[in-house]
XYZ file of C-alpha atoms in Angstrom:
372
model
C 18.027 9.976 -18.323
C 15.287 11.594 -19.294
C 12.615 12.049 -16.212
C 9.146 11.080 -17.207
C 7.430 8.623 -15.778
C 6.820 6.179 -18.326
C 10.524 5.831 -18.394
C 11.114 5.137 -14.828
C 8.817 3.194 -14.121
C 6.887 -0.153 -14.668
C 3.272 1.128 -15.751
C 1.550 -2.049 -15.638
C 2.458 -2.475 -12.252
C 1.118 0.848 -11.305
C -2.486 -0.100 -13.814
C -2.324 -3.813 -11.546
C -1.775 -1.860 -8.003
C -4.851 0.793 -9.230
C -7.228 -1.657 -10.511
C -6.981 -3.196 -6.293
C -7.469 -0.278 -5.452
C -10.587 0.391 -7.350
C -11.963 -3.114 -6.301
C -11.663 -2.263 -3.286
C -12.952 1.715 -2.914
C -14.728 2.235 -6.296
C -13.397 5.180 -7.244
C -12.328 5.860 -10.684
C -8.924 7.080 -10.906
C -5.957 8.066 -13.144
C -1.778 9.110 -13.941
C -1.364 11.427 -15.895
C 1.826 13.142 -17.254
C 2.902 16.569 -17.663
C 1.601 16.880 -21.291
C -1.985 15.428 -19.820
C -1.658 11.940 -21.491
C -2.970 9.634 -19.349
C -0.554 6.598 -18.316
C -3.180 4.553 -16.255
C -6.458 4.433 -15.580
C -9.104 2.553 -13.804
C -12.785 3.303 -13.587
C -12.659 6.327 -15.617
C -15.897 7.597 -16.603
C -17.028 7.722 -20.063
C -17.841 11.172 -19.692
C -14.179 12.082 -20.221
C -12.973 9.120 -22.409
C -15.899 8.829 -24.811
C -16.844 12.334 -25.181
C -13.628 15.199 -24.073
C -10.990 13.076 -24.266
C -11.884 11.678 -28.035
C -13.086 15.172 -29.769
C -10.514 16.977 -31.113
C -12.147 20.394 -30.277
C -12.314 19.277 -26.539
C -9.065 17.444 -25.913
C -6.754 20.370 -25.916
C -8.898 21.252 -23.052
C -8.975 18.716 -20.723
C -4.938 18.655 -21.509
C -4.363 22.242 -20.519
C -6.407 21.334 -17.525
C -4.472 18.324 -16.696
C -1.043 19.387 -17.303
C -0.726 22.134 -14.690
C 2.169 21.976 -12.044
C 0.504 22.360 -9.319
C 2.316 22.626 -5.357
C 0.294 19.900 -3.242
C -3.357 17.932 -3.432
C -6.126 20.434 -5.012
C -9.898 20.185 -5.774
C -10.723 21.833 -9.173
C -13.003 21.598 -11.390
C -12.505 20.740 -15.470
C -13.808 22.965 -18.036
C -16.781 20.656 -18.497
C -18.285 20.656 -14.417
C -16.386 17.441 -13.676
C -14.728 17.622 -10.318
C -11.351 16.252 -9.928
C -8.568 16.261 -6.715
C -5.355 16.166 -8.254
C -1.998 14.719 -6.387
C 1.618 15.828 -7.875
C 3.648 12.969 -8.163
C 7.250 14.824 -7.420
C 10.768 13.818 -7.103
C 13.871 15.841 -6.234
C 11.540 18.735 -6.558
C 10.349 17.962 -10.012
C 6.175 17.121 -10.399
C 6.344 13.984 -13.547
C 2.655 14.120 -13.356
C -0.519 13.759 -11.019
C -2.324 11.103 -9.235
C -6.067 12.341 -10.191
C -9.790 10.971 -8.877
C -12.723 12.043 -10.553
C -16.244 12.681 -8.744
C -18.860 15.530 -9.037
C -18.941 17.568 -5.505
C -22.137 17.458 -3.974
C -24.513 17.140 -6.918
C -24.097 16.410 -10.834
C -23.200 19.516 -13.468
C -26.869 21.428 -14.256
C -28.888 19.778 -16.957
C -28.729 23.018 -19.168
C -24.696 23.469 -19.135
C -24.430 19.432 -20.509
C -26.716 20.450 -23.146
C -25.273 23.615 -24.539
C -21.871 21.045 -24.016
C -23.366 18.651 -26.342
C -24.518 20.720 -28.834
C -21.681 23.250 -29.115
C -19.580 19.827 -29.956
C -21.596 17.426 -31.543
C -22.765 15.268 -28.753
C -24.965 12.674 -28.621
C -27.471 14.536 -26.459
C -28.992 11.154 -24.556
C -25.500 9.714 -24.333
C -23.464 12.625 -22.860
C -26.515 13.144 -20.401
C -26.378 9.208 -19.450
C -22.360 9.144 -18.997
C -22.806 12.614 -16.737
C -25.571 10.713 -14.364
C -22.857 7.514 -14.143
C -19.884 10.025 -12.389
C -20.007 9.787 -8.734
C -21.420 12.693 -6.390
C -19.361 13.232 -3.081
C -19.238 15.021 -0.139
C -16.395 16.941 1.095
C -16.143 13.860 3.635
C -15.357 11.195 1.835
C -12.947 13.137 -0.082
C -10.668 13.974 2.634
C -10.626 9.730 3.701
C -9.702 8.817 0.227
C -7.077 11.212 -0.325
C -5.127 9.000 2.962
C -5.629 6.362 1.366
C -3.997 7.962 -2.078
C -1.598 10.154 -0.187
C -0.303 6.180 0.792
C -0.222 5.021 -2.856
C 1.603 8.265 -3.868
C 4.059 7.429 -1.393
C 4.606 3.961 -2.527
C 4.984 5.185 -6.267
C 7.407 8.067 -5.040
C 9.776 4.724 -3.462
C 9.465 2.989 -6.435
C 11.010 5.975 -8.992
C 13.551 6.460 -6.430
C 14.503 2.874 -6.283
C 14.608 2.797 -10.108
C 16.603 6.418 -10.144
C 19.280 4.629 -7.469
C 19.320 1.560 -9.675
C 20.292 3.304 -12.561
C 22.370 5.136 -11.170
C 24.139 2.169 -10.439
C 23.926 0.420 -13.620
C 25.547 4.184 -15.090
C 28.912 4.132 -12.631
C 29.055 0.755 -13.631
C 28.861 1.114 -17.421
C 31.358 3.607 -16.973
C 33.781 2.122 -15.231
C 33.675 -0.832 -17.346
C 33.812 1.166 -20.758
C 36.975 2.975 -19.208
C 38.598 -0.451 -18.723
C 37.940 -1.595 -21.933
C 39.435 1.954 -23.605
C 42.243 1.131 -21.292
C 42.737 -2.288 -22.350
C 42.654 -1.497 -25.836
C 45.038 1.083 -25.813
C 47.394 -0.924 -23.869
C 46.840 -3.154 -27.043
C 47.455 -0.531 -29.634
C 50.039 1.428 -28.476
C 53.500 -0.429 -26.899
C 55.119 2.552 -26.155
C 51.977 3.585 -23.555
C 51.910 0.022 -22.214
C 53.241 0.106 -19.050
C 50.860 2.985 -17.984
C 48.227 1.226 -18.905
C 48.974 -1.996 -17.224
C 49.252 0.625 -14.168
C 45.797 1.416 -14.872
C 44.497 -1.524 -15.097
C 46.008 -3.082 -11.980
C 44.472 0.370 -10.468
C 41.005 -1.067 -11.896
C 41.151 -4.293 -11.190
C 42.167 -3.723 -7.605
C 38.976 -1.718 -7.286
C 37.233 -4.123 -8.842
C 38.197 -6.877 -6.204
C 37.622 -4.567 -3.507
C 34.142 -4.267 -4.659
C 33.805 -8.113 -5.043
C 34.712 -8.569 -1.717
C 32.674 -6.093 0.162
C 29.851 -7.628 -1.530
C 31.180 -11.487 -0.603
C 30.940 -9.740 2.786
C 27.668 -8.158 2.644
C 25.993 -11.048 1.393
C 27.312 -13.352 4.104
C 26.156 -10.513 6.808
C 22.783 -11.063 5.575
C 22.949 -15.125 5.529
C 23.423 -15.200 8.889
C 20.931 -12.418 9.766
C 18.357 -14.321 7.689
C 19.463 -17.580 9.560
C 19.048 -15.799 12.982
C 15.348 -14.693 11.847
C 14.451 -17.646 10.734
C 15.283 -19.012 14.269
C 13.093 -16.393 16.146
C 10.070 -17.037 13.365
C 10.174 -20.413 13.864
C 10.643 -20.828 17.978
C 8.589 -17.228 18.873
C 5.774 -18.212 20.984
C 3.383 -15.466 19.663
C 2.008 -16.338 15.975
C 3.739 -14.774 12.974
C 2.499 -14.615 9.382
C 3.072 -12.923 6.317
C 0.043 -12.048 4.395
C 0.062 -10.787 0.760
C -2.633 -7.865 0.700
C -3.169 -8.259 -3.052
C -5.332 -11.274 -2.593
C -5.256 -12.191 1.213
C -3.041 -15.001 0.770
C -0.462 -16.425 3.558
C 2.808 -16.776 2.494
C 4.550 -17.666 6.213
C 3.394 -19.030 9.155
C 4.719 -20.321 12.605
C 3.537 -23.274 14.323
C 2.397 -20.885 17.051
C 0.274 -18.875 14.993
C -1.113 -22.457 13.624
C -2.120 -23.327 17.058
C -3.931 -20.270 17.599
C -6.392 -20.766 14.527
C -6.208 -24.743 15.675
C -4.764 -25.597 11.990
C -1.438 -26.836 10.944
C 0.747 -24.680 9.189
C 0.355 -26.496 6.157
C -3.002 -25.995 5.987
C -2.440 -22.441 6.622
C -0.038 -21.394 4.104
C -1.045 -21.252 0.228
C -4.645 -19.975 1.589
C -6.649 -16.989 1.724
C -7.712 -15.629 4.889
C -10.864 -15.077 3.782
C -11.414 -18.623 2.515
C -10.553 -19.664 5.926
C -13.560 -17.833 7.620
C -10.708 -16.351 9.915
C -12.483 -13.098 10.243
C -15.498 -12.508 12.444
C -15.723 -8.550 11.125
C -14.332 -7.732 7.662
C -14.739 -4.355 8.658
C -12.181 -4.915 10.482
C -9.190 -6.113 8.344
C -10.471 -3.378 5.875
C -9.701 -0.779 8.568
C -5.920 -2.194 9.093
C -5.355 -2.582 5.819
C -6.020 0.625 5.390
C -4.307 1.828 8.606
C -0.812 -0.221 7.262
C -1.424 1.646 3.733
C -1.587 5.363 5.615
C 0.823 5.045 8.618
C 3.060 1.468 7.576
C 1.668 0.098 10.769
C -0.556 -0.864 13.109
C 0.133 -1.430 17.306
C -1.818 -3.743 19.431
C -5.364 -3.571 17.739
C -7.871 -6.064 19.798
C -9.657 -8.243 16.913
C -12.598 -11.275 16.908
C -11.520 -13.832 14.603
C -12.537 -17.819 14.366
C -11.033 -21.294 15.074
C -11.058 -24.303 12.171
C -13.416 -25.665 15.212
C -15.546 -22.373 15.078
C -14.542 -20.984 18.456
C -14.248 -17.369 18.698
C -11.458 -15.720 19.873
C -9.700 -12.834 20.740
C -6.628 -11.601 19.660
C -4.335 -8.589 19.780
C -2.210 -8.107 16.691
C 0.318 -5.781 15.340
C 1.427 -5.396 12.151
C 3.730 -3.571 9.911
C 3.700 -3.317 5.849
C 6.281 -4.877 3.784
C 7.172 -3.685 0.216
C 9.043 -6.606 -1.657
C 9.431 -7.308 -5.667
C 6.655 -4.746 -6.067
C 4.038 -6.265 -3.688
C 2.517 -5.302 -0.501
C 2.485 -7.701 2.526
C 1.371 -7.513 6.191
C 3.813 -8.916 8.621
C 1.872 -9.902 11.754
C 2.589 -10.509 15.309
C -0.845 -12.121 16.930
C -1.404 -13.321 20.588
C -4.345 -14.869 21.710
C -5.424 -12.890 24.377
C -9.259 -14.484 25.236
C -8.498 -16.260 28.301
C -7.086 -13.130 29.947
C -9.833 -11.367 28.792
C -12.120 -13.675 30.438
C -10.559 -13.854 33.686
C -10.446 -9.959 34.026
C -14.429 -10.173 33.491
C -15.030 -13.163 36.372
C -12.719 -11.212 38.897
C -14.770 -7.567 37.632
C -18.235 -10.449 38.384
C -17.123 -11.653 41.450
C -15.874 -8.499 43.401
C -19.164 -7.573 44.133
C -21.177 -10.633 44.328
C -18.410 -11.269 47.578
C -19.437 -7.710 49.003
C -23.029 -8.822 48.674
C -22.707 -12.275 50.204
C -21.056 -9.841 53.460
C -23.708 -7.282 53.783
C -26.270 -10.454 53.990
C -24.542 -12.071 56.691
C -24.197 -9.036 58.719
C -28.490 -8.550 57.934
C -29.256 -12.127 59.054
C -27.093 -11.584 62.307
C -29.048 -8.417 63.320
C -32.116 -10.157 63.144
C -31.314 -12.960 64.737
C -30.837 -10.742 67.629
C -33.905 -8.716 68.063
C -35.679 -12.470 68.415
């Protein structure tokens, strides 16, 4: 098969999973292939699609500077002052394209260079000058904590080609095998005197065949029962369990225990958004896991505020782990409430030394009672 990457892979998933992305960070980003096409986009600036990328004098340019293989993540800068930091998308050793975000680095092109740009090609001076000011200046900073965050979208687009590569794959043995039955079978057909031989052949196949069949009878009954067992421990665990789908906050699964932490039912859980629910105190919070389970795939005993239906507030201490399944992203949490505990370590830090206190003012009243 030929590798490029609109062949091996579902592009309007990739547009759907960079457009969150975008919502979320606001910053304008792009695949591109080897030839410097651009597969997806989201956010990109005018300044490129309006003007470079739609004059024929100045597209050849920003392909050639698109299109390079290059090793690992680089900063560079287009023929036209726009800053770019450029990700190769690469399996078995092979770059298909780049994951690229475009920003100006620390202040916007010089005034003069945009308008010798405009006039050497025909630009609408006010226009090209406009679409220049709306491209994003950065610091080296914030640079370096988006490229985690795309280093863990590269990673989940390299699983995705190798899942497809492995699944075709598949589909190919199988195609062959099949066609080599069916030459089989029709020579058996054709030609009596090669019959038996191919009967032998085809009892060879078939065998395989069955073998096949029932490994997979097998396989699939190995992961009924693991599924039952699972659904046992989700249902009787006395810490609260949910699956969230990051897309749109939504909660998928719940326990009863996890229900009786938030003081709902689990029907009223599941079907909504967390955020509808007022469950967070601190959004800046579930932005930072979220974006901890996108880097790492997980997150280990992180203490969170978050609110009852009543409006109590509570403490909690969750841990999560992310979940890849029919090309969406879930969080699968493990919560306890931990505010009680946390409020009896406080009275016993309170009351230590109000006890020492009430001592030393015994002893003091003694003494005096003395001298008199």
């Amino acid at each position: 098969m030929e590798m490029r990457l609109e062949k091996i892979i579902d592009l309007n998933i990739l547009q759907e999973m960079q457009d969150k992305i975008f919502q979320t960070y606001s910053v304008p980003s792009a695949i591109i292939d080897n030839e410097g096409n651009i597969l997806t986009s989201t956010g990109w600036p005018d300044f490129c699609v309006k003007f470079h990328l739609n004059n024929k004098l100045t597209l050849p340019e920003c392909r050639k500077s698109e299109s390079a293989i290059i090793p690992d993540s680089v900063i560079h800068e287009c023929p036209f002052g726009l800053h770019k930091e450029s990700i190769p998308i690469v399996i078995n050793s092979i770059q298909l394209g780049v994951y690229t975000t475009a920003f100006n680095l620390n202040q916007h092109p010089g005034k003069q260079r945009l308008l010798s740009q405009a006039e050497k090609y025909g630009f609408d001076i006010n226009a090209y000058l406009s679409a220049a000011s709306e491209i994003p200046v950065w610091q080296i900073d914030a640079i370096k904590k988006h490229s985690g965050i795309a280093g863990g979208f590269i990673k989940i687009i390299t699983q995705m080609i190798e899942n497809k590569l492995k699944l075709i794959s598949y589909e190919e043995n199988f195609r062959k095998v099949q066609n080599e039955l069916n030459f089989y079978l029709n020579e058996a057909l054709e030609k009596s005197s090669e019959a038996e031989s191919t009967i032998v052949q085809l009892k060879s196949a078939k065998e395989e065949l069955d073998w096949e069949s029932q490994a997979r009878d097998v396989a699939e009954k190995a992961l009924l029962d693991r599924e039952a067992r699972l659904s046992i421990i989700f249902r009787q665990s006395p810490l609260g369990i949910t699956l969230i789908r990051l897309s749109d906050n939504i909660i998928i699964e719940s326990n009863e225990a996890m229900a009786s932490i938030y003081g709902y039912t689990v029907e009223e859980l599941v079907g909504k958004s967390t955020v509808d629910l007022n469950l967070w105190i601190n959004p800046e919070e579930r932005n930072a896991i979220i974006n901890e389970l996108l880097s790492s795939g997980n997150c280990r005993n992180r203490e969170i505020k978050a609110r009852k239906k009543n409006g109590d507030l509570i403490l909690l201490q969750l841990s999560a782990e992310l979940i890849k399944k029919d090309n969406e992203l879930y969080s699968l949490g493990v919560m306890e409430d931990i505010t009680a505990r946390k409020e009896r370590a406080a009275k016993r830090r309170w009351r230590w030394p109000r006890k020492r206190c009430s001592k030393a003012m015994q002893k003091w009243r003694c003494s005096n009672q003395r001298r008199r």
